[in-house]
Amino acid sequence: DAKTTQPPSMDCAEGRAANLPCNHSTISGNEYVYWYRQIHSQGPQYIIHGLKNNETNEMASLIITEDRKSSTLILPHATLRDTAVYYCIVRVARGSTLGRLYFGRGTQLTVWP
Amino acid sequence: SAVISQKPSRDICQRGTSLTIQCQVDSQVTMMFWYRQQPGQSLTLIATANQGSEATYESGFVIDKFPISRPNLTFSTLTVSNMSPEDSSIYLCSVVAVEQDAYEQYFGPGTRLTVT
């Protein structure tokens, strides 16, 4: 079962920041928070991941609360091409369960012009 | 990053028949997996494809229905056997690769299967 909770849908104006929340209150100490997105009819694409510190890459920023029970994915300047389903997943970084991801329903982000 | 290709990209099949989906990776990977995404649903893990041994199936999936092969570190097949309309889904291959001392996971483009 997915260990995360996300709002089913959100929308955002093009050029504005999109902030996608995720609750993972039962996260274990050795589990990371990963974000993937799936653009219609394509395979999921990795976005970013983190353990407890905030992370930033060329695609997005990830803000993880101090208690690690929730996080927010930030797309700083959303474009129409960012319209997709965004999945927040908790997983271990190593070990026998690696790769066995349990996807929730995700958040359908719609960016409008 | 690992580049994954799947064949076929889509197919329409009659009930009762079987379809074999191929997954090819451009580099040797540590792990390979098969996922299913039914219409309007999220992804569900079917099994872990183990090289040289039987696949490890998740609850609700069995070898007779979804036989899997993985003859080497870059290739795997998933067969959907004795298909019914309920098997209409996107089937995705996924791999875990080691990059810069970290494990990264990638997904293929998927195979869209429609069973009539």
PDB file of C-alpha atoms in Angstrom:
ATOM      1  CA  ASP A   1       0.000   0.000   0.000  1.00  0.00           C
ATOM      2  CA  ALA A   2       1.085   3.532  -0.748  1.00  0.00           C
ATOM      3  CA  LYS A   3       2.339   5.308   2.332  1.00  0.00           C
ATOM      4  CA  THR A   4       1.613   8.792   1.045  1.00  0.00           C
ATOM      5  CA  THR A   5      -1.401  11.063   0.727  1.00  0.00           C
ATOM      6  CA  GLN A   6      -1.724  13.707  -1.971  1.00  0.00           C
ATOM      7  CA  PRO A   7      -4.540  15.948  -3.150  1.00  0.00           C
ATOM      8  CA  PRO A   8      -6.139  14.478  -6.265  1.00  0.00           C
ATOM      9  CA  SER A   9      -5.818  17.609  -8.350  1.00  0.00           C
ATOM     10  CA  MET A  10      -4.351  21.093  -8.436  1.00  0.00           C
ATOM     11  CA  ASP A  11      -4.020  23.804 -11.003  1.00  0.00           C
ATOM     12  CA  CYS A  12      -1.579  26.587 -11.546  1.00  0.00           C
ATOM     13  CA  ALA A  13      -1.140  29.520 -13.894  1.00  0.00           C
ATOM     14  CA  GLU A  14       1.732  29.333 -16.330  1.00  0.00           C
ATOM     15  CA  GLY A  15       4.812  31.110 -15.007  1.00  0.00           C
ATOM     16  CA  ARG A  16       3.734  30.830 -11.409  1.00  0.00           C
ATOM     17  CA  ALA A  17       5.125  28.461  -8.817  1.00  0.00           C
ATOM     18  CA  ALA A  18       3.335  25.156  -8.363  1.00  0.00           C
ATOM     19  CA  ASN A  19       3.472  23.799  -4.816  1.00  0.00           C
ATOM     20  CA  LEU A  20       2.443  20.147  -4.525  1.00  0.00           C
ATOM     21  CA  PRO A  21       2.010  18.801  -0.991  1.00  0.00           C
ATOM     22  CA  CYS A  22       2.457  15.243   0.237  1.00  0.00           C
ATOM     23  CA  ASN A  23       1.807  13.658   3.613  1.00  0.00           C
ATOM     24  CA  HIS A  24       3.906  10.677   4.688  1.00  0.00           C
ATOM     25  CA  SER A  25       3.343  10.511   8.421  1.00  0.00           C
ATOM     26  CA  THR A  26       4.500   6.879   8.748  1.00  0.00           C
ATOM     27  CA  ILE A  27       7.806   7.333   6.966  1.00  0.00           C
ATOM     28  CA  SER A  28      10.666   5.287   8.417  1.00  0.00           C
ATOM     29  CA  GLY A  29      14.066   6.634   9.300  1.00  0.00           C
ATOM     30  CA  ASN A  30      15.745   4.966   6.336  1.00  0.00           C
ATOM     31  CA  GLU A  31      13.150   5.955   3.761  1.00  0.00           C
ATOM     32  CA  TYR A  32      13.604   8.739   1.286  1.00  0.00           C
ATOM     33  CA  VAL A  33      10.915  10.893  -0.295  1.00  0.00           C
ATOM     34  CA  TYR A  34      10.892  10.555  -4.071  1.00  0.00           C
ATOM     35  CA  TRP A  35       8.874  12.468  -6.624  1.00  0.00           C
ATOM     36  CA  TYR A  36       8.005  11.211 -10.087  1.00  0.00           C
ATOM     37  CA  ARG A  37       5.688  12.591 -12.678  1.00  0.00           C
ATOM     38  CA  GLN A  38       3.799  10.951 -15.510  1.00  0.00           C
ATOM     39  CA  ILE A  39       2.867  12.918 -18.537  1.00  0.00           C
ATOM     40  CA  HIS A  40      -0.099  11.424 -20.319  1.00  0.00           C
ATOM     41  CA  SER A  41       0.618   7.999 -21.826  1.00  0.00           C
ATOM     42  CA  GLN A  42       4.323   8.077 -20.972  1.00  0.00           C
ATOM     43  CA  GLY A  43       6.378   6.237 -18.361  1.00  0.00           C
ATOM     44  CA  PRO A  44       6.987   7.973 -15.018  1.00  0.00           C
ATOM     45  CA  GLN A  45       9.885  10.401 -14.962  1.00  0.00           C
ATOM     46  CA  TYR A  46      12.106  10.953 -11.935  1.00  0.00           C
ATOM     47  CA  ILE A  47      12.068  14.502 -10.589  1.00  0.00           C
ATOM     48  CA  ILE A  48      13.863  14.723  -7.269  1.00  0.00           C
ATOM     49  CA  HIS A  49      14.375  12.972  -3.954  1.00  0.00           C
ATOM     50  CA  GLY A  50      15.482  13.773  -0.430  1.00  0.00           C
ATOM     51  CA  LEU A  51      15.969  12.340   3.034  1.00  0.00           C
ATOM     52  CA  LYS A  52      15.646  15.238   5.455  1.00  0.00           C
ATOM     53  CA  ASN A  53      17.342  18.238   3.922  1.00  0.00           C
ATOM     54  CA  ASN A  54      15.765  20.447   1.321  1.00  0.00           C
ATOM     55  CA  GLU A  55      16.911  19.634  -2.183  1.00  0.00           C
ATOM     56  CA  THR A  56      16.988  21.529  -5.456  1.00  0.00           C
ATOM     57  CA  ASN A  57      17.820  20.501  -8.987  1.00  0.00           C
ATOM     58  CA  GLU A  58      17.194  21.862 -12.452  1.00  0.00           C
ATOM     59  CA  MET A  59      13.601  20.661 -12.420  1.00  0.00           C
ATOM     60  CA  ALA A  60      12.287  21.395  -8.946  1.00  0.00           C
ATOM     61  CA  SER A  61      12.822  21.974  -5.260  1.00  0.00           C
ATOM     62  CA  LEU A  62      11.831  19.626  -2.471  1.00  0.00           C
ATOM     63  CA  ILE A  63      11.011  20.938   0.970  1.00  0.00           C
ATOM     64  CA  ILE A  64      10.776  18.315   3.738  1.00  0.00           C
ATOM     65  CA  THR A  65       9.442  19.272   7.145  1.00  0.00           C
ATOM     66  CA  GLU A  66      11.672  18.831  10.145  1.00  0.00           C
ATOM     67  CA  ASP A  67       9.628  15.889  11.463  1.00  0.00           C
ATOM     68  CA  ARG A  68       9.716  14.371   7.929  1.00  0.00           C
ATOM     69  CA  LYS A  69       5.993  13.722   8.007  1.00  0.00           C
ATOM     70  CA  SER A  70       5.260  15.857   4.990  1.00  0.00           C
ATOM     71  CA  SER A  71       6.935  17.471   2.036  1.00  0.00           C
ATOM     72  CA  THR A  72       6.265  19.905  -0.780  1.00  0.00           C
ATOM     73  CA  LEU A  73       7.443  19.727  -4.354  1.00  0.00           C
ATOM     74  CA  ILE A  74       7.933  23.147  -5.872  1.00  0.00           C
ATOM     75  CA  LEU A  75       8.036  23.828  -9.597  1.00  0.00           C
ATOM     76  CA  PRO A  76       9.265  27.434  -9.518  1.00  0.00           C
ATOM     77  CA  HIS A  77       7.967  28.561 -12.899  1.00  0.00           C
ATOM     78  CA  ALA A  78       5.354  26.136 -14.161  1.00  0.00           C
ATOM     79  CA  THR A  79       4.907  25.702 -17.904  1.00  0.00           C
ATOM     80  CA  LEU A  80       2.192  23.994 -19.913  1.00  0.00           C
ATOM     81  CA  ARG A  81       4.529  21.028 -20.342  1.00  0.00           C
ATOM     82  CA  ASP A  82       4.475  20.488 -16.585  1.00  0.00           C
ATOM     83  CA  THR A  83       0.875  19.315 -16.805  1.00  0.00           C
ATOM     84  CA  ALA A  84       1.084  15.747 -15.502  1.00  0.00           C
ATOM     85  CA  VAL A  85       0.274  13.433 -12.625  1.00  0.00           C
ATOM     86  CA  TYR A  86       2.809  13.883  -9.828  1.00  0.00           C
ATOM     87  CA  TYR A  87       3.558  10.982  -7.529  1.00  0.00           C
ATOM     88  CA  CYS A  88       5.110  11.258  -4.095  1.00  0.00           C
ATOM     89  CA  ILE A  89       6.653   7.964  -3.006  1.00  0.00           C
ATOM     90  CA  VAL A  90       8.603   6.908   0.058  1.00  0.00           C
ATOM     91  CA  ARG A  91      11.217   4.253  -0.492  1.00  0.00           C
ATOM     92  CA  VAL A  92      14.474   2.956   0.806  1.00  0.00           C
ATOM     93  CA  ALA A  93      17.640   3.937  -1.003  1.00  0.00           C
ATOM     94  CA  ARG A  94      19.205   0.488  -0.755  1.00  0.00           C
ATOM     95  CA  GLY A  95      18.270  -3.052   0.106  1.00  0.00           C
ATOM     96  CA  SER A  96      16.035  -5.851  -1.071  1.00  0.00           C
ATOM     97  CA  THR A  97      12.930  -3.699  -1.474  1.00  0.00           C
ATOM     98  CA  LEU A  98      14.686  -1.253  -3.755  1.00  0.00           C
ATOM     99  CA  GLY A  99      12.740  -0.635  -6.929  1.00  0.00           C
ATOM    100  CA  ARG A 100       9.505  -2.020  -5.593  1.00  0.00           C
ATOM    101  CA  LEU A 101       7.591   1.225  -5.655  1.00  0.00           C
ATOM    102  CA  TYR A 102       4.042   1.574  -4.402  1.00  0.00           C
ATOM    103  CA  PHE A 103       2.261   4.345  -6.210  1.00  0.00           C
ATOM    104  CA  GLY A 104      -0.702   6.187  -4.776  1.00  0.00           C
ATOM    105  CA  ARG A 105      -3.162   8.127  -6.906  1.00  0.00           C
ATOM    106  CA  GLY A 106      -0.885  11.114  -7.224  1.00  0.00           C
ATOM    107  CA  THR A 107      -1.857  14.709  -7.933  1.00  0.00           C
ATOM    108  CA  GLN A 108      -3.044  15.765 -11.368  1.00  0.00           C
ATOM    109  CA  LEU A 109      -1.425  19.146 -11.937  1.00  0.00           C
ATOM    110  CA  THR A 110      -2.940  21.238 -14.675  1.00  0.00           C
ATOM    111  CA  VAL A 111      -1.046  24.320 -15.786  1.00  0.00           C
ATOM    112  CA  TRP A 112      -3.211  26.802 -17.615  1.00  0.00           C
ATOM    113  CA  PRO A 113      -2.119  29.647 -19.880  1.00  0.00           C
TER     114      PRO A 113
ATOM    115  CA  SER B   1      20.914   7.420 -17.218  1.00  0.00           C
ATOM    116  CA  ALA B   2      19.499   4.143 -18.489  1.00  0.00           C
ATOM    117  CA  VAL B   3      17.487   4.254 -21.693  1.00  0.00           C
ATOM    118  CA  ILE B   4      14.684   1.713 -21.880  1.00  0.00           C
ATOM    119  CA  SER B   5      12.824   0.591 -24.957  1.00  0.00           C
ATOM    120  CA  GLN B   6       9.760  -1.619 -25.099  1.00  0.00           C
ATOM    121  CA  LYS B   7       8.216  -3.597 -27.909  1.00  0.00           C
ATOM    122  CA  PRO B   8       5.522  -3.424 -29.014  1.00  0.00           C
ATOM    123  CA  SER B   9       4.534   0.107 -28.078  1.00  0.00           C
ATOM    124  CA  ARG B  10       0.895  -0.863 -28.403  1.00  0.00           C
ATOM    125  CA  ASP B  11      -1.218  -3.786 -29.530  1.00  0.00           C
ATOM    126  CA  ILE B  12      -4.819  -4.863 -29.856  1.00  0.00           C
ATOM    127  CA  CYS B  13      -5.356  -8.535 -29.090  1.00  0.00           C
ATOM    128  CA  GLN B  14      -8.240 -10.949 -28.975  1.00  0.00           C
ATOM    129  CA  ARG B  15      -9.290 -12.563 -25.745  1.00  0.00           C
ATOM    130  CA  GLY B  16      -7.785 -15.945 -25.095  1.00  0.00           C
ATOM    131  CA  THR B  17      -4.517 -15.144 -26.859  1.00  0.00           C
ATOM    132  CA  SER B  18      -1.144 -14.262 -25.352  1.00  0.00           C
ATOM    133  CA  LEU B  19       1.218 -11.357 -25.915  1.00  0.00           C
ATOM    134  CA  THR B  20       4.899 -11.127 -25.080  1.00  0.00           C
ATOM    135  CA  ILE B  21       6.312  -7.692 -24.292  1.00  0.00           C
ATOM    136  CA  GLN B  22      10.025  -7.058 -24.586  1.00  0.00           C
ATOM    137  CA  CYS B  23      12.109  -4.665 -22.516  1.00  0.00           C
ATOM    138  CA  GLN B  24      15.607  -3.700 -23.613  1.00  0.00           C
ATOM    139  CA  VAL B  25      17.980  -1.477 -21.625  1.00  0.00           C
ATOM    140  CA  ASP B  26      21.011   0.203 -23.107  1.00  0.00           C
ATOM    141  CA  SER B  27      23.238  -0.694 -20.154  1.00  0.00           C
ATOM    142  CA  GLN B  28      23.571  -3.399 -17.550  1.00  0.00           C
ATOM    143  CA  VAL B  29      21.239  -2.756 -14.647  1.00  0.00           C
ATOM    144  CA  THR B  30      20.943  -4.121 -11.175  1.00  0.00           C
ATOM    145  CA  MET B  31      17.232  -4.788 -11.097  1.00  0.00           C
ATOM    146  CA  MET B  32      14.332  -4.997 -13.532  1.00  0.00           C
ATOM    147  CA  PHE B  33      10.638  -4.780 -12.745  1.00  0.00           C
ATOM    148  CA  TRP B  34       7.297  -4.966 -14.487  1.00  0.00           C
ATOM    149  CA  TYR B  35       4.426  -2.652 -13.601  1.00  0.00           C
ATOM    150  CA  ARG B  36       0.860  -2.418 -14.799  1.00  0.00           C
ATOM    151  CA  GLN B  37      -1.316   0.653 -15.113  1.00  0.00           C
ATOM    152  CA  GLN B  38      -4.970  -0.025 -15.685  1.00  0.00           C
ATOM    153  CA  PRO B  39      -7.094   2.692 -17.308  1.00  0.00           C
ATOM    154  CA  GLY B  40      -7.455   5.695 -15.026  1.00  0.00           C
ATOM    155  CA  GLN B  41      -5.443   4.026 -12.283  1.00  0.00           C
ATOM    156  CA  SER B  42      -2.011   4.344 -10.776  1.00  0.00           C
ATOM    157  CA  LEU B  43       0.890   1.972 -11.325  1.00  0.00           C
ATOM    158  CA  THR B  44       0.913  -1.441  -9.691  1.00  0.00           C
ATOM    159  CA  LEU B  45       4.006  -3.601  -9.358  1.00  0.00           C
ATOM    160  CA  ILE B  46       3.594  -7.021 -10.986  1.00  0.00           C
ATOM    161  CA  ALA B  47       6.941  -8.639 -10.304  1.00  0.00           C
ATOM    162  CA  THR B  48      10.684  -8.381 -10.023  1.00  0.00           C
ATOM    163  CA  ALA B  49      12.483  -9.974 -12.972  1.00  0.00           C
ATOM    164  CA  ASN B  50      15.431 -11.955 -11.636  1.00  0.00           C
ATOM    165  CA  GLN B  51      18.308 -12.873 -13.880  1.00  0.00           C
ATOM    166  CA  GLY B  52      18.660 -16.596 -14.311  1.00  0.00           C
ATOM    167  CA  SER B  53      15.884 -17.513 -11.897  1.00  0.00           C
ATOM    168  CA  GLU B  54      12.152 -17.293 -11.491  1.00  0.00           C
ATOM    169  CA  ALA B  55      10.601 -13.875 -11.099  1.00  0.00           C
ATOM    170  CA  THR B  56       9.308 -12.709  -7.737  1.00  0.00           C
ATOM    171  CA  TYR B  57       5.612 -11.885  -7.967  1.00  0.00           C
ATOM    172  CA  GLU B  58       3.601  -9.439  -5.914  1.00  0.00           C
ATOM    173  CA  SER B  59       0.384 -10.431  -4.232  1.00  0.00           C
ATOM    174  CA  GLY B  60      -2.366 -10.952  -6.770  1.00  0.00           C
ATOM    175  CA  PHE B  61      -0.067 -11.836  -9.672  1.00  0.00           C
ATOM    176  CA  VAL B  62       0.956 -15.375 -10.643  1.00  0.00           C
ATOM    177  CA  ILE B  63       3.501 -16.912 -12.953  1.00  0.00           C
ATOM    178  CA  ASP B  64       0.961 -18.794 -15.050  1.00  0.00           C
ATOM    179  CA  LYS B  65      -0.748 -15.553 -16.004  1.00  0.00           C
ATOM    180  CA  PHE B  66       2.350 -13.335 -16.289  1.00  0.00           C
ATOM    181  CA  PRO B  67       5.403 -15.460 -17.085  1.00  0.00           C
ATOM    182  CA  ILE B  68       8.592 -13.384 -17.037  1.00  0.00           C
ATOM    183  CA  SER B  69      12.043 -14.064 -18.364  1.00  0.00           C
ATOM    184  CA  ARG B  70      15.316 -12.250 -17.790  1.00  0.00           C
ATOM    185  CA  PRO B  71      18.110 -14.033 -19.616  1.00  0.00           C
ATOM    186  CA  ASN B  72      20.717 -11.311 -19.044  1.00  0.00           C
ATOM    187  CA  LEU B  73      21.325  -7.938 -17.394  1.00  0.00           C
ATOM    188  CA  THR B  74      19.819  -5.853 -20.180  1.00  0.00           C
ATOM    189  CA  PHE B  75      16.730  -7.729 -21.378  1.00  0.00           C
ATOM    190  CA  SER B  76      13.454  -9.031 -20.013  1.00  0.00           C
ATOM    191  CA  THR B  77      10.107 -10.213 -21.336  1.00  0.00           C
ATOM    192  CA  LEU B  78       6.635 -10.222 -19.825  1.00  0.00           C
ATOM    193  CA  THR B  79       3.939 -12.439 -21.295  1.00  0.00           C
ATOM    194  CA  VAL B  80       0.283 -11.722 -20.667  1.00  0.00           C
ATOM    195  CA  SER B  81      -1.362 -15.114 -21.064  1.00  0.00           C
ATOM    196  CA  ASN B  82      -4.910 -16.111 -21.942  1.00  0.00           C
ATOM    197  CA  MET B  83      -5.907 -12.475 -22.129  1.00  0.00           C
ATOM    198  CA  SER B  84      -9.268 -11.046 -21.170  1.00  0.00           C
ATOM    199  CA  PRO B  85     -10.555  -7.465 -21.504  1.00  0.00           C
ATOM    200  CA  GLU B  86      -9.568  -6.883 -17.861  1.00  0.00           C
ATOM    201  CA  ASP B  87      -5.929  -7.183 -18.939  1.00  0.00           C
ATOM    202  CA  SER B  88      -6.237  -4.029 -21.008  1.00  0.00           C
ATOM    203  CA  SER B  89      -3.566  -1.808 -19.463  1.00  0.00           C
ATOM    204  CA  ILE B  90      -0.279  -0.105 -19.987  1.00  0.00           C
ATOM    205  CA  TYR B  91       2.571  -2.429 -19.063  1.00  0.00           C
ATOM    206  CA  LEU B  92       5.793  -0.714 -18.018  1.00  0.00           C
ATOM    207  CA  CYS B  93       9.286  -2.005 -17.589  1.00  0.00           C
ATOM    208  CA  SER B  94      11.381  -0.350 -14.888  1.00  0.00           C
ATOM    209  CA  VAL B  95      15.043  -0.688 -13.979  1.00  0.00           C
ATOM    210  CA  VAL B  96      17.294   0.262 -11.123  1.00  0.00           C
ATOM    211  CA  ALA B  97      20.814   1.285 -12.082  1.00  0.00           C
ATOM    212  CA  VAL B  98      23.798   2.312 -10.023  1.00  0.00           C
ATOM    213  CA  GLU B  99      24.957   5.829 -10.858  1.00  0.00           C
ATOM    214  CA  GLN B 100      27.605   7.691  -8.925  1.00  0.00           C
ATOM    215  CA  ASP B 101      27.220   5.323  -5.987  1.00  0.00           C
ATOM    216  CA  ALA B 102      23.460   5.845  -5.841  1.00  0.00           C
ATOM    217  CA  TYR B 103      20.586   3.716  -7.067  1.00  0.00           C
ATOM    218  CA  GLU B 104      18.420   5.422  -9.659  1.00  0.00           C
ATOM    219  CA  GLN B 105      15.171   4.076 -11.057  1.00  0.00           C
ATOM    220  CA  TYR B 106      13.892   4.564 -14.576  1.00  0.00           C
ATOM    221  CA  PHE B 107      10.749   3.597 -16.436  1.00  0.00           C
ATOM    222  CA  GLY B 108      10.227   2.567 -20.012  1.00  0.00           C
ATOM    223  CA  PRO B 109       7.686   4.209 -22.319  1.00  0.00           C
ATOM    224  CA  GLY B 110       5.143   1.456 -21.731  1.00  0.00           C
ATOM    225  CA  THR B 111       3.194  -0.961 -23.888  1.00  0.00           C
ATOM    226  CA  ARG B 112      -0.460  -0.103 -24.312  1.00  0.00           C
ATOM    227  CA  LEU B 113      -2.483  -3.303 -24.560  1.00  0.00           C
ATOM    228  CA  THR B 114      -6.124  -3.453 -25.541  1.00  0.00           C
ATOM    229  CA  VAL B 115      -7.928  -6.785 -25.337  1.00  0.00           C
ATOM    230  CA  THR B 116     -11.138  -7.149 -27.278  1.00  0.00           C
TER     231      THR B 116
END
